[in-house]
Coordinates of C-alpha atoms in Angstrom, one line a residue:
Chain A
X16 CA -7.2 17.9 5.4
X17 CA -7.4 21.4 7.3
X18 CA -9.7 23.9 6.3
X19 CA -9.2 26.4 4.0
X20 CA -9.6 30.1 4.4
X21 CA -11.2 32.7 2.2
X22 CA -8.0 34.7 1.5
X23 CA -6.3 30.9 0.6
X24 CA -9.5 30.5 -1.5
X25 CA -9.3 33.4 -3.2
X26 CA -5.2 32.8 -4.1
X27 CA -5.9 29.6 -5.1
X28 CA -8.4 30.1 -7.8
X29 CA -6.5 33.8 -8.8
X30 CA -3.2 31.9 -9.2
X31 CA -4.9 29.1 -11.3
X32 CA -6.1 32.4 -12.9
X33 CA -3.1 33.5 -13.8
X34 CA -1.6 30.3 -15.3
X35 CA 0.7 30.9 -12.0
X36 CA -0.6 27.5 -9.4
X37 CA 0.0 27.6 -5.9
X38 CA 3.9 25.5 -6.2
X39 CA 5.0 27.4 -9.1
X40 CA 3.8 25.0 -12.1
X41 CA 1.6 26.3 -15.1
X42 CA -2.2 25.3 -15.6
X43 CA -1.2 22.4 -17.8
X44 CA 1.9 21.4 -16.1
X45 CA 2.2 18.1 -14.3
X46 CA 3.8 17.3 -10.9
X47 CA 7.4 15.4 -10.9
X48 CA 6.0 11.4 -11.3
X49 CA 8.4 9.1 -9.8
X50 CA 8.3 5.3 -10.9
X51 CA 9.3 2.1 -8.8
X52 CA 8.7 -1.3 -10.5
X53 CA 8.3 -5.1 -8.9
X54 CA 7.8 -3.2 -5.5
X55 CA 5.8 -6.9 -4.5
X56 CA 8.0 -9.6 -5.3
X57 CA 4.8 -12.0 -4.8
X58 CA 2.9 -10.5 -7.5
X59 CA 3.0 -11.1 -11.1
X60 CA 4.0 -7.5 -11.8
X61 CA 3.6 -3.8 -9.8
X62 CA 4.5 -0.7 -9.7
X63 CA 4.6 2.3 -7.2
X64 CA 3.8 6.0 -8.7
X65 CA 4.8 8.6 -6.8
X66 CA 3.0 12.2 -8.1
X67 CA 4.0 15.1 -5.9
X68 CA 3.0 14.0 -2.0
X69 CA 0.2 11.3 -4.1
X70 CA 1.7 7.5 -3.5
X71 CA -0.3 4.6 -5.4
X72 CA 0.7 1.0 -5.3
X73 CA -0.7 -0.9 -7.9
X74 CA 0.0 -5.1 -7.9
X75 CA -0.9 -7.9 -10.8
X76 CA -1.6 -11.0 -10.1
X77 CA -2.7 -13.7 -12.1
X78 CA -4.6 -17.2 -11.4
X79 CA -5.9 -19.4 -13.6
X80 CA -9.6 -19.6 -14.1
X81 CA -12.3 -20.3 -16.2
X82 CA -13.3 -18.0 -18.8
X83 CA -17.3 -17.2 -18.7
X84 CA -19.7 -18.3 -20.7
X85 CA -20.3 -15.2 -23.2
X86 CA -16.9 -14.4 -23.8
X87 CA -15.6 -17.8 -24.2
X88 CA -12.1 -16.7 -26.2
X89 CA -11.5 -14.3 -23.6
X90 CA -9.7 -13.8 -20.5
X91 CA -11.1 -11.6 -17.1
X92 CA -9.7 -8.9 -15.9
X93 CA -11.1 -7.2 -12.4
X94 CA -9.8 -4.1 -11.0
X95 CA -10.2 -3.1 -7.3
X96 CA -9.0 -0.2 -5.4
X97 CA -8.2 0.0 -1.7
X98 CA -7.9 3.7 -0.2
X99 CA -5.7 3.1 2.7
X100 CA -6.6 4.8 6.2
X101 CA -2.8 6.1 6.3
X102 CA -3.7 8.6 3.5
X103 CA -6.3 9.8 5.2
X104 CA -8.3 9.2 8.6
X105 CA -11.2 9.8 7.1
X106 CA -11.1 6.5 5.1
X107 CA -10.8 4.3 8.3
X108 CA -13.4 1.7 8.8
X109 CA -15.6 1.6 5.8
X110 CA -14.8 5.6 5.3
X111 CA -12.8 5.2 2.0
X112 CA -15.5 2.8 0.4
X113 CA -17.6 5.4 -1.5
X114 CA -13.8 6.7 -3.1
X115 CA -12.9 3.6 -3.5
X116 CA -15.5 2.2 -5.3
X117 CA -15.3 5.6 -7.4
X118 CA -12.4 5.0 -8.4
X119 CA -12.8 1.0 -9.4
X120 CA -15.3 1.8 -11.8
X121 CA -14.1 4.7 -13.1
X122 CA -10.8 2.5 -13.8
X123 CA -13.1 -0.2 -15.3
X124 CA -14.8 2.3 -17.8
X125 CA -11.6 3.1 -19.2
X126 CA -9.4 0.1 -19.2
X127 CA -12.0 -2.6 -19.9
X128 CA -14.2 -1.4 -22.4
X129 CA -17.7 -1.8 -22.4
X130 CA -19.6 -4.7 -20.8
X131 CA -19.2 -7.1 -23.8
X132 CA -16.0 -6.3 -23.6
X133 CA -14.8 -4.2 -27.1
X134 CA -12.9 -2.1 -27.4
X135 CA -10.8 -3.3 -23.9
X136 CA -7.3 -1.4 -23.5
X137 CA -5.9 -4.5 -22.2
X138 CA -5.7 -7.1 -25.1
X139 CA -7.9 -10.0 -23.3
X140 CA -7.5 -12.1 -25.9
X141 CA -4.4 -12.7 -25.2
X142 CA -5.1 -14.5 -21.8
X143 CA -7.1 -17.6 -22.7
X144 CA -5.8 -20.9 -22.7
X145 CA -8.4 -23.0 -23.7
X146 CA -10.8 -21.6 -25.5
X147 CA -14.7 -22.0 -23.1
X148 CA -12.3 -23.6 -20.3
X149 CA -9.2 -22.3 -19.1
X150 CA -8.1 -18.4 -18.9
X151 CA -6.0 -16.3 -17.1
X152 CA -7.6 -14.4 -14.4
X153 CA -5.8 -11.0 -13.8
X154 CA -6.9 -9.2 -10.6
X155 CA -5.5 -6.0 -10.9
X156 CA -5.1 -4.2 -7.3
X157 CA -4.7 -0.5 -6.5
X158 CA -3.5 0.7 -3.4
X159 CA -3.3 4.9 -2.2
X160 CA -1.1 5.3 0.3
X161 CA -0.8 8.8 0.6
X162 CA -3.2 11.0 -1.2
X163 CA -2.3 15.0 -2.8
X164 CA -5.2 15.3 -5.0
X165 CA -5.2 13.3 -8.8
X166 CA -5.5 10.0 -7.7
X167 CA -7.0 8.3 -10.9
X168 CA -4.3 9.9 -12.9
X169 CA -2.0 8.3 -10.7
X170 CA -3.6 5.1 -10.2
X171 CA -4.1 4.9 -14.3
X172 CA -0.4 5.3 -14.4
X173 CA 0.7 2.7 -12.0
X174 CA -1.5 0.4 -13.7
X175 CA 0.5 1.0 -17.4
X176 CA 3.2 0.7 -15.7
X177 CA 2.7 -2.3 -13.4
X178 CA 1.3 -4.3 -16.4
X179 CA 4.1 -3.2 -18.5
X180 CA 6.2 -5.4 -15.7
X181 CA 4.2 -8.4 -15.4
X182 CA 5.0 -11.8 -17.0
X183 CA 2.6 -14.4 -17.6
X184 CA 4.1 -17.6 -17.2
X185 CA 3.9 -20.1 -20.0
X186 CA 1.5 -22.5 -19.9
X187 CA 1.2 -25.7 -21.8
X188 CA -2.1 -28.1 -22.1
X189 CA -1.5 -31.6 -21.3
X190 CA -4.7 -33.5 -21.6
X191 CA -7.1 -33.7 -24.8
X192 CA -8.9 -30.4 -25.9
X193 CA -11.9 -32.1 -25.6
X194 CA -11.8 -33.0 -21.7
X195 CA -14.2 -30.9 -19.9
X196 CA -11.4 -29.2 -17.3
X197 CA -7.6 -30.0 -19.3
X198 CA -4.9 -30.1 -17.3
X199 CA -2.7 -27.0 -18.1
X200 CA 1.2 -27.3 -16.7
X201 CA 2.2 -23.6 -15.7
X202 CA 5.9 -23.1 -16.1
X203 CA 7.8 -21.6 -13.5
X204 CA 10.7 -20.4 -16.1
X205 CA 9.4 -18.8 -18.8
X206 CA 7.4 -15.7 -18.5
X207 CA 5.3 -13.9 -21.6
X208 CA 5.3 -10.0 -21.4
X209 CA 2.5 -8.5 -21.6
X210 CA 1.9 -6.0 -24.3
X211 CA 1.0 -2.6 -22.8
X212 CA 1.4 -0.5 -25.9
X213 CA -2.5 -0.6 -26.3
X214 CA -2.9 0.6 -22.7
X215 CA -4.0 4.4 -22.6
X216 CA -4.0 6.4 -19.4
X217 CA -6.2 8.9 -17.6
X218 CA -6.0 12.7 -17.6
X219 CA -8.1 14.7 -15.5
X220 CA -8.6 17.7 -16.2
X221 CA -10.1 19.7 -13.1
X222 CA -12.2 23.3 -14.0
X223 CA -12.0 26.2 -11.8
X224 CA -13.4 29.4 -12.5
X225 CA -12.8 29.9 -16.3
X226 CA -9.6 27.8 -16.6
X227 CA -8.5 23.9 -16.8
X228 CA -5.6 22.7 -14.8
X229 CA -4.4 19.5 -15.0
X230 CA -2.9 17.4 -12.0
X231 CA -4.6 19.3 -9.0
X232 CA -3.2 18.8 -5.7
X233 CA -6.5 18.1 -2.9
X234 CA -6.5 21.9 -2.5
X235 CA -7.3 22.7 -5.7
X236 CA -9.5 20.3 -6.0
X237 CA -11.6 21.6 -3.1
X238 CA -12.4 24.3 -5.4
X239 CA -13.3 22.8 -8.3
X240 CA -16.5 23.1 -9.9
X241 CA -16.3 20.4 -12.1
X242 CA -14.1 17.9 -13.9
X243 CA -13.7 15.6 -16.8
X244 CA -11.7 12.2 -16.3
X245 CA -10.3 11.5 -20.1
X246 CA -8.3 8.2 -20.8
X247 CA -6.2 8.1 -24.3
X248 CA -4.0 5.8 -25.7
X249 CA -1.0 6.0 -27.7
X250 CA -2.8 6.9 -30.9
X251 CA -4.6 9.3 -29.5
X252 CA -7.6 7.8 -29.5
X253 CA -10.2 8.4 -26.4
X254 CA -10.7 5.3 -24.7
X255 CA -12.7 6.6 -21.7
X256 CA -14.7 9.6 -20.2
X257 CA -16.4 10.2 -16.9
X258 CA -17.4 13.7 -15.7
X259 CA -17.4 14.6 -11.9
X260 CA -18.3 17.2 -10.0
X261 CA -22.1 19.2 -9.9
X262 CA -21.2 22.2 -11.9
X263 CA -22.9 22.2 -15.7
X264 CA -20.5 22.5 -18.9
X265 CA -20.8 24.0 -22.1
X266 CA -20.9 21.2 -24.2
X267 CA -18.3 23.2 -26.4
X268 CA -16.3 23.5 -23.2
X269 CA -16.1 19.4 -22.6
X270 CA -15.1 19.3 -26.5
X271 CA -12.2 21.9 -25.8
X272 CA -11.2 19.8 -22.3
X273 CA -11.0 17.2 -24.4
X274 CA -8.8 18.0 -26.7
X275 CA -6.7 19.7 -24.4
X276 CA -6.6 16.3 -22.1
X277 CA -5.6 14.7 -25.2
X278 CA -2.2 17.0 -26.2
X279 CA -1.2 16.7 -22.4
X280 CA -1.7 12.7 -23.0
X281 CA 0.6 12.3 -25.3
X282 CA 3.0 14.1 -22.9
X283 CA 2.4 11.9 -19.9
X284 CA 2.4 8.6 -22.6
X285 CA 6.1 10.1 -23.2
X286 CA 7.4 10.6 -19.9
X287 CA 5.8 7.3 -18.3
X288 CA 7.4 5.1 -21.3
X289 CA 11.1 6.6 -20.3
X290 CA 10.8 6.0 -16.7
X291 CA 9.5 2.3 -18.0
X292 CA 12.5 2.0 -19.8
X293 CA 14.6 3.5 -17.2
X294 CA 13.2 1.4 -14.7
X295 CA 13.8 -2.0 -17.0
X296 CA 16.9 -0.7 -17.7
X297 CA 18.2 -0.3 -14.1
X298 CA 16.5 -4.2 -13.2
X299 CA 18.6 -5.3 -15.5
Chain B
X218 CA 9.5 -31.2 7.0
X219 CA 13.2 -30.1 7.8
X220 CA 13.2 -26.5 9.2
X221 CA 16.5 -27.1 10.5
X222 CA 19.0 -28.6 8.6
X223 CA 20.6 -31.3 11.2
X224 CA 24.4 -31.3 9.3
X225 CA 25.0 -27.5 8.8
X226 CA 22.1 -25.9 11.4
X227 CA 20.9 -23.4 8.6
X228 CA 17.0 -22.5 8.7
X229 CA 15.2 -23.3 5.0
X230 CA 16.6 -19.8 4.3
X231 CA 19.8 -20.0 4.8
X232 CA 19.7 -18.0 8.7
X233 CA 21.0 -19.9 11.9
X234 CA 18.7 -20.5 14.6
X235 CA 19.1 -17.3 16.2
X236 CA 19.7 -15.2 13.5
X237 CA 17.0 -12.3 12.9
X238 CA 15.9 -11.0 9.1
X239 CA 17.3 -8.1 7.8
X240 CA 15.6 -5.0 9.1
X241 CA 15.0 -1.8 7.8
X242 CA 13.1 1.5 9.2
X243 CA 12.4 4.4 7.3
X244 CA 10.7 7.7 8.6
X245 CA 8.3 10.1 6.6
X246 CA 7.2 7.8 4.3
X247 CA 3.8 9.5 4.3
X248 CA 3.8 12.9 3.6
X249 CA 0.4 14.2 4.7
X250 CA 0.6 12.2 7.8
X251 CA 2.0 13.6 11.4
X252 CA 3.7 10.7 11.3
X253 CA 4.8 7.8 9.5
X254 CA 7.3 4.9 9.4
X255 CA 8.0 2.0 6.7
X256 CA 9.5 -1.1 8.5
X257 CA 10.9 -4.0 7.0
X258 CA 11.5 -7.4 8.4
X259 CA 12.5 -9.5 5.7
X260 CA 10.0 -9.7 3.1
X261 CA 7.5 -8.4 5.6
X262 CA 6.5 -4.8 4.9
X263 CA 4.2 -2.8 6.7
X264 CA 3.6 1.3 6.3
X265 CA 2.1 3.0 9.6
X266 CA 1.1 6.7 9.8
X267 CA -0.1 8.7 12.6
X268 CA -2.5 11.4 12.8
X269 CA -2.4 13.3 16.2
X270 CA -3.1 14.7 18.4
X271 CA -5.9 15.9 17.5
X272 CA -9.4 16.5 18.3
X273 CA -11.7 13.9 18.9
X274 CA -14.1 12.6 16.4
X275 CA -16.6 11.0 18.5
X276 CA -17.1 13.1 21.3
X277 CA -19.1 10.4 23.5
X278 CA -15.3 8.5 23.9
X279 CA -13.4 11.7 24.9
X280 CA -11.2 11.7 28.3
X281 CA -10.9 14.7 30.1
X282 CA -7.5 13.5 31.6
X283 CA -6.1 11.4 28.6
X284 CA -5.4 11.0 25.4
X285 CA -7.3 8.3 23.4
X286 CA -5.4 6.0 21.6
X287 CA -7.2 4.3 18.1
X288 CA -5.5 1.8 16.0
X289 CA -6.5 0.1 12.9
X290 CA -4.7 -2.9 11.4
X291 CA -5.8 -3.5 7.4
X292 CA -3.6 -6.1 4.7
X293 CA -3.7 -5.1 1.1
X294 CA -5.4 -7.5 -1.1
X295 CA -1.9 -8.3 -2.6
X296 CA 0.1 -8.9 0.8
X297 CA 0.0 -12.8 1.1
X298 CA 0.9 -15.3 -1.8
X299 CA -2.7 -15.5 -2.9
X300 CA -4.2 -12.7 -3.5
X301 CA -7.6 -12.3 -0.8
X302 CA -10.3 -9.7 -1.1
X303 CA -10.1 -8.9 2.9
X304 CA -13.4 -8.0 4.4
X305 CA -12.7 -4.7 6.5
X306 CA -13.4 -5.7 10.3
X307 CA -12.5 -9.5 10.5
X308 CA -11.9 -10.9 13.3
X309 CA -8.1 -11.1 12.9
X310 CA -7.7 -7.5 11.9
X311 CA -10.0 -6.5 14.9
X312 CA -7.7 -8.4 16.9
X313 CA -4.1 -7.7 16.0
X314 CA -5.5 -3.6 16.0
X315 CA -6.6 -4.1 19.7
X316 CA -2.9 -5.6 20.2
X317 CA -1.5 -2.6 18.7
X318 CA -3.4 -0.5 20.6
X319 CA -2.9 -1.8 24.0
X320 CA 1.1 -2.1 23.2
X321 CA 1.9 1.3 22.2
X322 CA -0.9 3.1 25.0
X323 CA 1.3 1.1 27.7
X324 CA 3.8 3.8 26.4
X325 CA 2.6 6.9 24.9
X326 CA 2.0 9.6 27.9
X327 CA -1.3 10.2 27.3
X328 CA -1.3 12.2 30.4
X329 CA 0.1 15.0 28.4
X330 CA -2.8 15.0 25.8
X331 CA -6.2 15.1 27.8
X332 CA -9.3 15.4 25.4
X333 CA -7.5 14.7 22.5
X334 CA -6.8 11.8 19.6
X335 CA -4.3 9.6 18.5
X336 CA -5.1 7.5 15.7
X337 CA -2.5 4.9 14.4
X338 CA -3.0 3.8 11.1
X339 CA -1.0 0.4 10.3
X340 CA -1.4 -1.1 6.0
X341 CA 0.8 -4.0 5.7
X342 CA 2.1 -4.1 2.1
X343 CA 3.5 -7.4 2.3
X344 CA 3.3 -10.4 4.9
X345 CA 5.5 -13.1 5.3
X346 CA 5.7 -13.9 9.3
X347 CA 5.9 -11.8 12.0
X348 CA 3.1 -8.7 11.3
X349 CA 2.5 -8.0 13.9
X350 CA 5.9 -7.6 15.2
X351 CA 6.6 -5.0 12.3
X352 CA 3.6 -3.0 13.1
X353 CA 4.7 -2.7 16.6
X354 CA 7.7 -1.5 15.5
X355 CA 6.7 0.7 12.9
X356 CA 4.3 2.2 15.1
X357 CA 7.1 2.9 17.4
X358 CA 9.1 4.9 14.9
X359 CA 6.0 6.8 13.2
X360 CA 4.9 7.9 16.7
X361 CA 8.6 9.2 17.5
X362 CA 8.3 11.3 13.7
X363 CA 5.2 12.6 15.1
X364 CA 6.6 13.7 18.1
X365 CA 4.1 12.3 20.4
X366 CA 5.9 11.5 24.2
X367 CA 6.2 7.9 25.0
X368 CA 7.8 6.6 28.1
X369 CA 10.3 4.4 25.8
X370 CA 11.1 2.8 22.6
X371 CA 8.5 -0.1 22.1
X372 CA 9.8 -3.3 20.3
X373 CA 8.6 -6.7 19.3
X374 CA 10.1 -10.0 18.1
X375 CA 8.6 -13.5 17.8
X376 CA 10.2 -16.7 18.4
X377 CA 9.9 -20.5 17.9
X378 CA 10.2 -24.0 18.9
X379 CA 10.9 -26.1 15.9
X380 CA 13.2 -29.3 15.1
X381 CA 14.1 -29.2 18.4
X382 CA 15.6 -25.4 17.9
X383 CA 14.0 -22.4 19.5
X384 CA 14.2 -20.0 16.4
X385 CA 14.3 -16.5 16.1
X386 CA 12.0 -14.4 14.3
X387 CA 9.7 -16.7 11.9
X388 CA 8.7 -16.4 8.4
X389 CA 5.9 -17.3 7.2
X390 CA 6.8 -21.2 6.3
X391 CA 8.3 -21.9 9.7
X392 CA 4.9 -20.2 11.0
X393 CA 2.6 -22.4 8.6
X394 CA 4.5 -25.3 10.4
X395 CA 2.4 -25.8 13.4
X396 CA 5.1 -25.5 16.0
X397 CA 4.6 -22.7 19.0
X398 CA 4.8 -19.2 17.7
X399 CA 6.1 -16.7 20.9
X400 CA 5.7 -12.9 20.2
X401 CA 7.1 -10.7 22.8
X402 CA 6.7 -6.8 23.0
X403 CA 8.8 -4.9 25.3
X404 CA 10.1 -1.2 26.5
X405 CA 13.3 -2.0 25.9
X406 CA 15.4 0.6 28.3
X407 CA 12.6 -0.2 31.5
X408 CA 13.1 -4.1 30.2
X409 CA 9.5 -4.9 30.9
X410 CA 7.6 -6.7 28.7
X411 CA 4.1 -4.9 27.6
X412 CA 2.9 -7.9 25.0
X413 CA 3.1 -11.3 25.6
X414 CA 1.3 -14.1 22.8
X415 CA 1.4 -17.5 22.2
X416 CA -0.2 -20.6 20.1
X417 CA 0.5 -24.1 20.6
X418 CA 2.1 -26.3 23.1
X419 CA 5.7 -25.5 24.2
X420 CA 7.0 -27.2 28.0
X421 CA 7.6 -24.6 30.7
X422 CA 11.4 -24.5 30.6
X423 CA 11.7 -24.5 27.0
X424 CA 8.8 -21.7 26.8
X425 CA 11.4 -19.3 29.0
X426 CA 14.3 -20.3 26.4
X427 CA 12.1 -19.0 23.5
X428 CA 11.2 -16.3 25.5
X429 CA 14.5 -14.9 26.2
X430 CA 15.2 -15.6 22.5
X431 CA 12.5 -13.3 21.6
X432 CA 13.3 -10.5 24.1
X433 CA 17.1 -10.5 23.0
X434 CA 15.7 -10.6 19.3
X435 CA 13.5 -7.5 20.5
X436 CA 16.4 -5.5 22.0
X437 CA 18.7 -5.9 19.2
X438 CA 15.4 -4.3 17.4
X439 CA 15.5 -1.1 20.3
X440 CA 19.3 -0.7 19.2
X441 CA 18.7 -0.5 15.3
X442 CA 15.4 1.9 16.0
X443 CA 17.6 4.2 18.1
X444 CA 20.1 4.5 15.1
X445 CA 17.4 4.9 12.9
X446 CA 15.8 8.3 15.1
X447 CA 19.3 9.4 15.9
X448 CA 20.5 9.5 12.3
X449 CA 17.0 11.5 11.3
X450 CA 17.0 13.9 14.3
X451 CA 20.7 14.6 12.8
X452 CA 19.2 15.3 9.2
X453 CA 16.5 17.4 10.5
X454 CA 19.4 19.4 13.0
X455 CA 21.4 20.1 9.8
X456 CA 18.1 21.1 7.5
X457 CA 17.9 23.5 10.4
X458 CA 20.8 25.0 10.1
X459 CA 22.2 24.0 13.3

């Protein structure tokens, strides 16, 4: 990214000021999202999210495996996140590791619940088989292709969205329960949808100088001095927190974020369910 | 296993012997980029962007009379049929970015650019035969969006020997099948041939069949990438107002 200058510094954080950003949006005003679904045929579901000049691919795919030993009614879900060299040089070689690790985990914390994994967004109950022997694995890949600031928002989305398109085929267990690996038959026909309604998504909510702005492109986010990653579901109900940047908060200020991140929520919930349903509609 | 069927002469999907996928280019797929191209050759798709010229990062590699050309090849973990966590800096990746590299340097006038950078960034979204053919020719079409001189339109095709057949442009199947796999890079108006690779065994004379194949395969390429810059120098003379 080029540098920025003073006087571009100083209209940056005077605009956000003003409830007046940079391209014209207000403080709590989100870019245009664009949706693509089944962008990999090969994969059990995806979905490309396109936020402004931000471009995430995210891709499902799901392999059978055996569930582990704690959590033996449960399926296993892993997410990882690739930042692509073409969004930026500076993530060539092992360049985009540090952000992309970021970025797993914070995905993680909000989507998978804690490490005895309560309180999940994703339903993993739903992907066993066999209870102690067979599950459904589901490795969940994100991809940045192009990067404009807000990439967790966008990645968060792409996720809801690509799971909202995958189907689980149906599996049936041949074989007694009581075999130590059963054989499973996995149908090539039918295909189980998977329930996303439980599935929140991530609002970030970035702080500069005395105001919150949601959806900040990588030049506001240069002058940021802190910010709060929230992730709520349908019911409004916060399902993740994680809070970047070195600046302290008033802890009265993170409860006002937070309650700001969770009215825009329900607006982004809104707008990403119609461009599901536009999307399924238009497959069809 | 029957690649080609003996009775009709169709390929397992459905093409004749030497019939290419359907290709598609796109330019400006990235928008922070210089430069970038989406290329499509059948189900293989692979985004390249370009970031030059620029400075140059590590001072100890600069040349005071050329550009220096970098390239870097990396598959998303969902771009095969099973789904691999790729190690950055594998041996394959290492290798198909130093073909990259010493393709399109054969025609970018790095004369023009002394002490400066061009870095070529290549993420292939989805694989199914013929990469590295795609990223050649997706390099080609982000370099021309970043308007960075090259002596002519660089484009690449691969070839086989199977069933008998020499075929055109493989998927991955006819690939997996063991039989030679020819991939040819050429400037297509000089007609010289910058990239030449092959694996397996294939007889002399039937090696300069497939080979011809390829290079025909690569110039109907040339012909489809010069629609593809005509028709966006055309957009970009209208946005102008011209």
């Amino acid at each position: 990214m080029v540098g920025l200058s003073e006087g571009e510094k100083h209209f940056i954080r005077g605009g956000i000021a003003q409830d007046l950003r940079s391209d014209g949006r207000k403080r709590l005003q989100f870019r245009s999202i664009s949706v693509e679904t089944g962008v990999i045929p090969q994969a059990n579901g995806s979905a490309r999210v396109r936020l402004g000049a931000t471009d995430v691919i995210a891709s499902i795919k799901a392999e059978l495996g055996k569930p582990s030993i704690l959590r033996p009614d449960k399926g296993k879900v892993s997410i990882f996140v690739d930042c692509s060299p073409t969004a930026a040089p500076m993530f060539e070689g092992r360049g985009g590791e540090e952000l992309s690790n970021d970025l797993s985990v914070a995905l993680q914390r909000c989507l998978l619940g804690g490490t005895s994994g309560a309180g999940a967004g994703i339903d993993l109950s739903s992907l066993i088989i066999v209870d102690g022997k067979v599950c459904w694995d589901l490795y969940i890949d994100g991809l940045v292709i192009s990067s404009d600031g807000n990439l967790l928002d966008a990645l968060a989305a792409a996720i809801k969205v690509a799971l909202s398109n995958t189907g689980i085929p149906k599996v049936s267990v041949l074989g007694a329960s009581s075999d130590e690996q059963p054989d499973v038959d996995v149908s090539d026909e039918e295909f189980l949808q998977f329930d996303t309604s439980g599935v929140p998504v991530i609002v970030t909510l970035t702080k500069v100088g005395r105001h919150y702005i949601v959806d900040a492109t990588s030049e506001e986010e240069s002058q940021m001095s802190s910010a709060i990653s929230v992730s709520v579901n349908r019911r409004g109900q916060i399902c993740g927190l994680t809070k970047r940047g070195g600046a302290g908060l008033d802890p009265s200020v993170v409860l006002d974020m937070i309650s700001v991140a969770n009215s825009v929520s329900q607006q982004l919930i809104t707008v990403l369910d119609s461009e599901i349903a536009a999307a399924e509609a238009s497959e069809e | 296993m029957e690649y080609v069927n003996p009775l009709t002469g169709f390929r397992i999907d459905g093409r004749r012997p030497n019939e290419m996928r359907q290709i598609k280019g796109e330019l400006g797929v990235v928008a922070n980029a210089d430069g970038s191209a989406l290329f499509e050759m059948g189900n293989t798709r692979v985004i390249v962007a370009v970031y030059g010229p620029r400075e140059v990062q590590n001072k100890s590699q600069q040349s005071n009379n050329q550009a220096l050309v970098r390239c870097e090849y990396s598959m998303a973990n969902f771009s095969t049929g099973d789904r691999t966590r790729r190690q950055k800096g594998d041996r394959r990746s290492t290798e198909i970015s130093l073909v990259i590299r010493q393709t399109m340097e054969a025609s970018i006038l790095t004369h023009l650019m002394p002490r400066s950078e061009i870095d070529i960034f290549v993420q292939v979204l989805q694989a199914d035969g013929g990469t590295r053919s795609a990223c050649i020719n997706a390099a080609t079409l982000a370099l021309a969006d970043a308007g960075i001189p090259m002596r002519d339109i660089v484009t690449s095709c691969s070839a086989g020997y199977l069933c008998s057949t020499p075929l055109l442009d493989l998927n991955y199947v006819e690939d997996s099948a063991g039989g030679p796999d020819v991939t040819v890079g050429i400037l297509s108006k000089m007609d010289k041939v910058t990239l030449l690779q092959m694996d397996a065994k294939l007889p002399m004379d039937i090696f300069e069949n497939v080979m011809q194949l390829a290079i025909e395969g690569c110039k109907a390429i040339a012909n489809y990438i010069r629609e593809v810059l005509l028709e966006n120098t055309k957009q970009l003379e209208s946005r102008r107002g011209g």
